[in-house]
Amino acid sequence: MLKYRCKAVNSSGTVVEVTLDARDKDELYTLLRDRDLSLLSAIKVNSSRLKLNKNQIITFTQTISLLLNSNLSIQDAIKIGQTSFTDKKVVTLSNLITENLDRGESLSGTLKTLNPGFSDLYIGLIEVGETTGNLKKVINQLHFFLDREKKFNDKLIGAIIYPIIVLSMTLIFSVVFVIFILPGFNEMFQSLGGGLADTLVNRGRTLTTIVTITTLLLAIVVLIHLKRDQKIEEIYLKIPFIGKIVLENETFNLIFALSVLTESSLTIENSLDYGKNVLKNSYLKSQIDSIKNSIICGSSLSLAFRETLFPSKVSSFIQVGEKTGNITSIFNELSSYYLKESEKRIERFMTVIDPIFTLLLGSGLLLLISTFILPVLTKMGDLL
């Protein structure tokens, strides 16, 4: 199906704008005739241009959440929101959503049709909110979740980007020194009646080989990561400290989604289907499928979680919820707990990583100076 943005005139002579889905222009004309409209112009809407990034989705969700909290309807919230959006993609999306809502379509159905980059979980929760009449609450929860996810990612990136840049620059400088500067010194010394010792030249060649091999290994690791193999991602979760950060963050994401979904009266099986879409780790996603299969076969939710890589606290708390019959409140408690734990762990990671990389950087510079620069300076002193 293609999407057309049309200008047409109705029976009273008024020009109107509508967006319609049609296989071709012939079907488009038929749809317009059924609405008693005469086509003036039609433009194909490229849905790929409507793909919103995470920041744009957060802006859209935040604005709609604030307006819904003012007791506006979803239609009025999006119409008013159009006047405050400055991003062209968000404005275009809002216009298209408004047109579809005015035609009686649902917000979730509109997002599925337009495919603007919203996740399956996002659209699924919107659909649940529309069905249960809790759309305002669901959008508020989505805004909290997206905003928290962005802050977590920003902290994690901020913690590792500076050390990586510094180490990369150190390696680049080392290679440039060995390949370009050191041979220049050697030629200069030879012209003055002496050259660098073979040992020093060989050290340079060894360092170049080590850096080349390290770069290739890092490239292989990146390629393996991009492949997102389940076995590899299982290994990531078992890496000391970093794996714990990832697992606790993924646990929070899942439990938060389950708390919202079960609170909206979805069955635990359907909640797991929607909730797994919030997970980035493919191995954990496969474990959610295993949990669902165990439940279908008659196992309890707590026992099914106990047989996975998720923290044991999750299964213990769920077991309490099963006994009391209030699983949703347990999910709320767990999501609050893992929200605090993941944030504390990332803070500790940021506290530890800076001195470690500073020590590594200092050691690397000291090695470079003692291995290459001091011998060069000594040779210059001998010649002078």
Short mmCIF file of C-alpha atoms in Angstrom, two decimals:
data_model
loop_
_atom_site.label_atom_id
_atom_site.label_comp_id
_atom_site.label_asym_id
_atom_site.label_seq_id
_atom_site.Cartn_x
_atom_site.Cartn_y
_atom_site.Cartn_z
CA MET A 1 0.00 0.00 0.00
CA LEU A 2 1.15 3.53 -0.82
CA LYS A 3 0.30 6.59 1.23
CA TYR A 4 -0.93 9.73 -0.57
CA ARG A 5 -1.30 13.24 0.83
CA CYS A 6 -4.09 14.78 -1.24
CA LYS A 7 -5.61 18.18 -1.83
CA ALA A 8 -9.22 17.82 -2.94
CA VAL A 9 -12.38 19.89 -3.25
CA ASN A 10 -15.70 18.80 -1.74
CA SER A 11 -19.23 19.34 -3.04
CA SER A 12 -19.45 22.77 -1.40
CA GLY A 13 -16.28 23.95 -3.13
CA THR A 14 -14.06 23.85 -0.05
CA VAL A 15 -10.46 22.68 -0.50
CA VAL A 16 -9.50 20.00 2.03
CA GLU A 17 -6.34 17.99 2.72
CA VAL A 18 -6.55 14.23 3.40
CA THR A 19 -4.09 11.35 3.66
CA LEU A 20 -5.18 8.03 2.14
CA ASP A 21 -3.71 4.57 1.67
CA ALA A 22 -4.11 3.14 -1.83
CA ARG A 23 -2.40 0.59 -4.07
CA ASP A 24 -2.30 2.99 -7.02
CA LYS A 25 -3.76 6.22 -8.40
CA ASP A 26 -6.88 4.44 -9.72
CA GLU A 27 -7.77 3.17 -6.25
CA LEU A 28 -7.01 6.65 -4.88
CA TYR A 29 -9.55 8.23 -7.28
CA THR A 30 -12.13 5.62 -6.22
CA LEU A 31 -11.60 6.35 -2.53
CA LEU A 32 -11.95 10.09 -3.12
CA ARG A 33 -15.17 9.62 -5.17
CA ASP A 34 -16.63 7.57 -2.31
CA ARG A 35 -16.05 10.57 -0.06
CA ASP A 36 -17.57 12.94 -2.64
CA LEU A 37 -14.22 14.61 -3.23
CA SER A 38 -12.52 15.72 -6.46
CA LEU A 39 -8.74 15.39 -6.55
CA LEU A 40 -6.66 18.52 -7.09
CA SER A 41 -3.20 17.12 -6.32
CA ALA A 42 -1.66 14.06 -4.70
CA ILE A 43 1.81 13.51 -3.29
CA LYS A 44 3.23 10.16 -2.25
CA VAL A 45 4.28 10.21 1.39
CA ASN A 46 7.57 8.42 1.87
CA SER A 47 7.14 6.62 5.20
CA SER A 48 10.91 6.21 5.55
CA ARG A 49 11.20 9.99 5.86
CA LEU A 50 8.91 9.82 8.87
CA LYS A 51 11.30 7.61 10.82
CA LEU A 52 11.84 9.39 14.11
CA ASN A 53 14.98 8.98 16.18
CA LYS A 54 14.89 8.40 19.94
CA ASN A 55 15.13 12.07 20.83
CA GLN A 56 12.25 12.94 18.51
CA ILE A 57 10.10 10.14 19.97
CA ILE A 58 10.87 11.38 23.50
CA THR A 59 9.92 14.95 22.52
CA PHE A 60 6.66 13.77 20.97
CA THR A 61 5.77 11.56 23.96
CA GLN A 62 6.71 14.19 26.54
CA THR A 63 4.58 16.88 24.91
CA ILE A 64 1.54 14.63 24.50
CA SER A 65 1.94 13.40 28.09
CA LEU A 66 1.93 16.96 29.46
CA LEU A 67 -1.13 17.90 27.41
CA LEU A 68 -3.05 14.76 28.40
CA ASN A 69 -2.36 15.60 32.05
CA SER A 70 -4.34 18.81 31.39
CA ASN A 71 -7.37 16.57 30.75
CA LEU A 72 -7.35 17.04 26.99
CA SER A 73 -8.44 14.28 24.62
CA ILE A 74 -5.75 12.57 22.56
CA GLN A 75 -6.99 14.35 19.41
CA ASP A 76 -6.83 17.78 21.07
CA ALA A 77 -3.46 17.01 22.67
CA ILE A 78 -1.87 16.16 19.31
CA LYS A 79 -3.49 19.16 17.57
CA ILE A 80 -2.20 21.55 20.23
CA GLY A 81 1.13 19.78 20.26
CA GLN A 82 1.61 20.56 16.55
CA THR A 83 1.94 24.25 17.42
CA SER A 84 4.77 23.61 19.89
CA PHE A 85 6.82 21.13 17.86
CA THR A 86 9.78 22.63 16.01
CA ASP A 87 11.10 19.47 14.38
CA LYS A 88 9.68 19.07 10.85
CA LYS A 89 9.39 15.28 11.10
CA VAL A 90 7.46 15.47 14.37
CA VAL A 91 5.16 18.13 12.91
CA THR A 92 4.52 16.02 9.79
CA LEU A 93 3.81 12.94 11.91
CA SER A 94 1.43 14.92 14.13
CA ASN A 95 -0.48 16.19 11.09
CA LEU A 96 -0.87 12.69 9.71
CA ILE A 97 -1.96 11.30 13.09
CA THR A 98 -4.53 14.08 13.46
CA GLU A 99 -6.02 13.34 10.05
CA ASN A 100 -6.31 9.63 10.87
CA LEU A 101 -7.84 10.28 14.30
CA ASP A 102 -10.37 12.66 12.76
CA ARG A 103 -11.39 9.83 10.42
CA GLY A 104 -12.08 7.65 13.47
CA GLU A 105 -8.90 5.55 13.40
CA SER A 106 -7.09 4.61 16.60
CA LEU A 107 -3.70 6.03 17.61
CA SER A 108 -2.11 2.58 17.74
CA GLY A 109 -3.50 1.67 14.32
CA THR A 110 -2.23 4.95 12.90
CA LEU A 111 1.27 4.37 14.26
CA LYS A 112 1.29 0.87 12.79
CA THR A 113 0.28 2.24 9.39
CA LEU A 114 2.68 5.18 9.35
CA ASN A 115 5.56 3.11 10.82
CA PRO A 116 7.46 6.17 12.12
CA GLY A 117 10.04 4.21 14.10
CA PHE A 118 8.09 3.53 17.30
CA SER A 119 8.90 0.17 18.91
CA ASP A 120 6.46 -2.74 19.05
CA LEU A 121 6.26 -2.27 22.81
CA TYR A 122 5.38 1.41 22.43
CA ILE A 123 2.59 0.70 19.95
CA GLY A 124 1.44 -2.32 21.97
CA LEU A 125 1.14 -0.26 25.16
CA ILE A 126 -0.78 2.46 23.29
CA GLU A 127 -3.17 -0.22 22.02
CA VAL A 128 -3.59 -1.57 25.56
CA GLY A 129 -4.23 1.94 26.88
CA GLU A 130 -6.89 2.56 24.24
CA THR A 131 -8.58 -0.76 24.97
CA THR A 132 -8.61 -0.31 28.77
CA GLY A 133 -9.27 3.45 28.79
CA ASN A 134 -5.93 4.17 30.46
CA LEU A 135 -4.24 5.91 27.54
CA LYS A 136 -3.15 8.94 29.59
CA LYS A 137 -1.52 6.75 32.24
CA VAL A 138 0.19 4.58 29.62
CA ILE A 139 1.66 7.59 27.79
CA ASN A 140 2.90 9.01 31.10
CA GLN A 141 4.60 5.70 31.84
CA LEU A 142 6.09 5.58 28.33
CA HIS A 143 7.49 9.06 28.79
CA PHE A 144 9.10 8.05 32.11
CA PHE A 145 10.55 4.89 30.57
CA LEU A 146 11.98 6.60 27.47
CA ASP A 147 13.42 9.49 29.46
CA ARG A 148 15.06 7.15 31.95
CA GLU A 149 16.48 4.96 29.15
CA LYS A 150 18.01 8.02 27.47
CA LYS A 151 19.60 9.23 30.72
CA PHE A 152 21.04 5.76 31.40
CA ASN A 153 22.54 5.49 27.90
CA ASP A 154 23.95 9.02 28.11
CA LYS A 155 25.64 8.20 31.44
CA LEU A 156 27.08 4.95 30.12
CA ILE A 157 28.39 6.57 26.94
CA GLY A 158 29.76 9.49 28.93
CA ALA A 159 31.62 7.11 31.22
CA ILE A 160 33.48 5.31 28.43
CA ILE A 161 33.78 7.79 25.55
CA TYR A 162 36.52 9.99 27.09
CA PRO A 163 38.86 7.13 28.10
CA ILE A 164 38.37 5.47 24.70
CA ILE A 165 39.24 8.69 22.87
CA VAL A 166 42.36 9.24 25.02
CA LEU A 167 43.59 5.67 24.59
CA SER A 168 42.93 5.81 20.85
CA MET A 169 44.91 9.03 20.51
CA THR A 170 47.76 7.48 22.51
CA LEU A 171 47.87 4.44 20.24
CA ILE A 172 47.71 6.62 17.12
CA PHE A 173 50.55 8.80 18.39
CA SER A 174 52.64 5.71 19.20
CA VAL A 175 52.17 4.31 15.69
CA VAL A 176 52.88 7.68 14.02
CA PHE A 177 56.03 8.08 16.14
CA VAL A 178 57.35 4.61 15.29
CA ILE A 179 56.46 4.64 11.58
CA PHE A 180 57.24 8.26 10.63
CA ILE A 181 59.20 10.09 13.31
CA LEU A 182 61.61 7.37 14.47
CA PRO A 183 62.91 6.61 10.93
CA GLY A 184 63.44 10.35 10.42
CA PHE A 185 65.60 10.53 13.55
CA ASN A 186 67.53 7.46 12.38
CA GLU A 187 68.34 9.08 9.01
CA MET A 188 69.37 12.30 10.75
CA PHE A 189 71.67 10.45 13.14
CA GLN A 190 73.21 8.44 10.30
CA SER A 191 73.99 11.65 8.42
CA LEU A 192 75.74 12.89 11.57
CA GLY A 193 77.83 9.75 11.85
CA GLY A 194 75.71 7.42 13.91
CA GLY A 195 72.39 5.60 13.72
CA LEU A 196 69.86 4.27 16.14
CA ALA A 197 70.61 0.88 17.65
CA ASP A 198 69.04 -2.13 15.96
CA THR A 199 67.32 -2.94 19.26
CA LEU A 200 65.42 0.34 19.19
CA VAL A 201 64.37 -0.12 15.56
CA ASN A 202 63.21 -3.66 16.32
CA ARG A 203 61.19 -2.37 19.26
CA GLY A 204 59.41 -0.04 16.91
CA ARG A 205 58.58 -2.85 14.52
CA THR A 206 57.33 -4.99 17.41
CA LEU A 207 55.09 -2.18 18.67
CA THR A 208 53.66 -1.66 15.18
CA THR A 209 52.89 -5.38 14.92
CA ILE A 210 51.22 -5.41 18.34
CA VAL A 211 49.04 -2.38 17.53
CA THR A 212 48.06 -3.89 14.16
CA ILE A 213 47.07 -7.21 15.74
CA THR A 214 45.15 -5.42 18.53
CA THR A 215 43.26 -3.33 15.97
CA LEU A 216 42.32 -6.43 13.98
CA LEU A 217 41.15 -8.20 17.15
CA LEU A 218 39.03 -5.19 18.11
CA ALA A 219 37.53 -5.12 14.61
CA ILE A 220 36.66 -8.82 14.93
CA VAL A 221 35.02 -8.17 18.33
CA VAL A 222 32.94 -5.33 16.83
CA LEU A 223 31.83 -7.52 13.91
CA ILE A 224 30.85 -10.32 16.30
CA HIS A 225 28.88 -7.81 18.39
CA LEU A 226 27.04 -6.47 15.34
CA LYS A 227 26.07 -10.02 14.42
CA ARG A 228 24.24 -10.20 17.80
CA ASP A 229 24.64 -13.94 18.21
CA GLN A 230 22.78 -15.27 21.27
CA LYS A 231 25.78 -17.18 22.58
CA ILE A 232 28.00 -14.10 22.32
CA GLU A 233 25.42 -11.95 24.09
CA GLU A 234 25.16 -14.54 26.85
CA ILE A 235 28.94 -14.19 27.34
CA TYR A 236 28.56 -10.38 27.52
CA LEU A 237 26.19 -10.79 30.47
CA LYS A 238 28.82 -12.80 32.35
CA ILE A 239 31.61 -10.23 31.99
CA PRO A 240 32.48 -8.98 35.50
CA PHE A 241 30.90 -5.65 36.46
CA ILE A 242 29.90 -4.59 32.93
CA GLY A 243 27.70 -7.67 32.49
CA LYS A 244 26.04 -6.86 35.83
CA ILE A 245 25.24 -3.33 34.67
CA VAL A 246 23.69 -4.60 31.44
CA LEU A 247 21.70 -7.34 33.20
CA GLU A 248 20.28 -5.02 35.86
CA ASN A 249 19.31 -2.43 33.26
CA GLU A 250 17.63 -5.07 31.09
CA THR A 251 15.87 -6.46 34.18
CA PHE A 252 14.50 -3.02 35.00
CA ASN A 253 13.29 -2.54 31.41
CA LEU A 254 11.47 -5.88 31.41
CA ILE A 255 9.94 -5.57 34.90
CA PHE A 256 8.78 -2.01 34.22
CA ALA A 257 7.09 -3.14 31.00
CA LEU A 258 5.45 -6.08 32.79
CA SER A 259 4.18 -3.81 35.57
CA VAL A 260 2.50 -1.52 33.02
CA LEU A 261 1.07 -4.39 30.99
CA THR A 262 -0.30 -6.45 33.90
CA GLU A 263 -1.73 -3.28 35.44
CA SER A 264 -3.70 -2.90 32.20
CA SER A 265 -5.27 -6.35 32.77
CA LEU A 266 -3.23 -8.26 30.18
CA THR A 267 -2.51 -11.91 30.86
CA ILE A 268 1.04 -12.75 31.87
CA GLU A 269 1.58 -14.61 28.57
CA ASN A 270 0.56 -11.57 26.50
CA SER A 271 2.54 -9.29 28.81
CA LEU A 272 5.67 -11.38 28.19
CA ASP A 273 5.09 -11.20 24.42
CA TYR A 274 4.93 -7.41 24.50
CA GLY A 275 7.51 -6.98 27.26
CA LYS A 276 10.34 -8.87 25.58
CA ASN A 277 10.44 -6.20 22.86
CA VAL A 278 12.00 -3.82 25.36
CA LEU A 279 15.07 -6.06 25.72
CA LYS A 280 18.12 -5.37 23.56
CA ASN A 281 20.00 -8.55 24.48
CA SER A 282 18.90 -11.36 22.13
CA TYR A 283 19.83 -14.06 24.64
CA LEU A 284 17.52 -12.58 27.29
CA LYS A 285 14.78 -12.32 24.66
CA SER A 286 15.10 -16.04 24.00
CA GLN A 287 14.83 -16.66 27.74
CA ILE A 288 11.50 -14.80 27.82
CA ASP A 289 10.24 -17.23 25.18
CA SER A 290 11.40 -20.08 27.42
CA ILE A 291 9.55 -18.55 30.39
CA LYS A 292 6.35 -18.31 28.37
CA ASN A 293 6.65 -21.92 27.19
CA SER A 294 7.21 -23.07 30.79
CA ILE A 295 4.06 -21.25 31.91
CA ILE A 296 2.03 -22.81 29.10
CA CYS A 297 3.30 -26.22 30.22
CA GLY A 298 2.01 -25.57 33.74
CA SER A 299 5.00 -24.05 35.53
CA SER A 300 4.64 -21.03 37.81
CA LEU A 301 6.06 -17.67 36.74
CA SER A 302 8.51 -17.58 39.68
CA LEU A 303 9.87 -21.04 38.88
CA ALA A 304 10.19 -20.17 35.18
CA PHE A 305 12.23 -17.06 36.05
CA ARG A 306 14.42 -19.06 38.45
CA GLU A 307 15.66 -21.18 35.55
CA THR A 308 16.94 -18.15 33.61
CA LEU A 309 19.86 -15.73 33.87
CA PHE A 310 17.69 -13.02 35.46
CA PRO A 311 18.63 -12.14 39.09
CA SER A 312 17.30 -14.56 41.74
CA LYS A 313 15.60 -11.65 43.50
CA VAL A 314 13.12 -11.47 40.60
CA SER A 315 11.87 -15.04 41.06
CA SER A 316 11.79 -14.65 44.87
CA PHE A 317 9.65 -11.50 44.73
CA ILE A 318 7.35 -12.97 42.08
CA GLN A 319 6.82 -16.02 44.27
CA VAL A 320 5.58 -13.69 47.03
CA GLY A 321 3.25 -12.01 44.54
CA GLU A 322 1.86 -15.38 43.47
CA LYS A 323 1.10 -16.30 47.08
CA THR A 324 -0.58 -12.96 47.84
CA GLY A 325 -2.34 -12.73 44.48
CA ASN A 326 -0.96 -9.25 43.80
CA ILE A 327 1.67 -9.75 41.12
CA THR A 328 1.31 -6.21 39.70
CA SER A 329 2.39 -4.53 42.97
CA ILE A 330 5.40 -6.88 43.09
CA PHE A 331 6.38 -5.80 39.57
CA ASN A 332 6.11 -2.16 40.71
CA GLU A 333 8.35 -2.85 43.70
CA LEU A 334 10.89 -4.70 41.58
CA SER A 335 11.01 -1.98 38.92
CA SER A 336 11.66 0.66 41.62
CA TYR A 337 14.39 -1.50 43.12
CA TYR A 338 16.20 -2.20 39.85
CA LEU A 339 15.85 1.43 38.77
CA LYS A 340 17.83 2.47 41.85
CA GLU A 341 20.30 -0.43 41.58
CA SER A 342 21.13 0.16 37.91
CA GLU A 343 21.66 3.88 38.54
CA LYS A 344 23.90 3.20 41.57
CA ARG A 345 25.92 0.65 39.63
CA ILE A 346 26.50 3.01 36.69
CA GLU A 347 27.62 5.71 39.15
CA ARG A 348 30.11 3.26 40.69
CA PHE A 349 31.27 2.29 37.22
CA MET A 350 31.93 5.95 36.36
CA THR A 351 33.82 6.38 39.65
CA VAL A 352 36.05 3.35 39.01
CA ILE A 353 36.65 3.65 35.26
CA ASP A 354 38.31 7.10 35.29
CA PRO A 355 41.28 6.23 37.55
CA ILE A 356 41.73 2.86 35.79
CA PHE A 357 42.01 4.48 32.37
CA THR A 358 44.19 7.26 33.79
CA LEU A 359 46.55 4.60 35.16
CA LEU A 360 46.56 2.75 31.83
CA LEU A 361 47.21 5.96 29.94
CA GLY A 362 50.05 6.95 32.27
CA SER A 363 51.60 3.48 32.00
CA GLY A 364 51.40 3.61 28.21
CA LEU A 365 53.03 7.04 28.03
CA LEU A 366 55.73 5.98 30.50
CA LEU A 367 56.47 2.90 28.40
CA LEU A 368 56.61 4.97 25.22
CA ILE A 369 58.97 7.51 26.79
CA SER A 370 61.32 4.95 28.36
CA THR A 371 61.37 2.68 25.30
CA PHE A 372 61.73 5.22 22.49
CA ILE A 373 61.98 8.87 23.47
CA LEU A 374 64.71 8.57 26.15
CA PRO A 375 67.00 6.49 23.89
CA VAL A 376 66.54 9.06 21.11
CA LEU A 377 67.37 11.94 23.48
CA THR A 378 70.39 10.01 24.81
CA LYS A 379 71.65 9.46 21.25
CA MET A 380 71.25 13.15 20.48
CA GLY A 381 73.29 13.98 23.61
CA ASP A 382 76.06 11.60 22.56
CA LEU A 383 76.27 13.16 19.10
CA LEU A 384 76.33 16.68 20.47
#
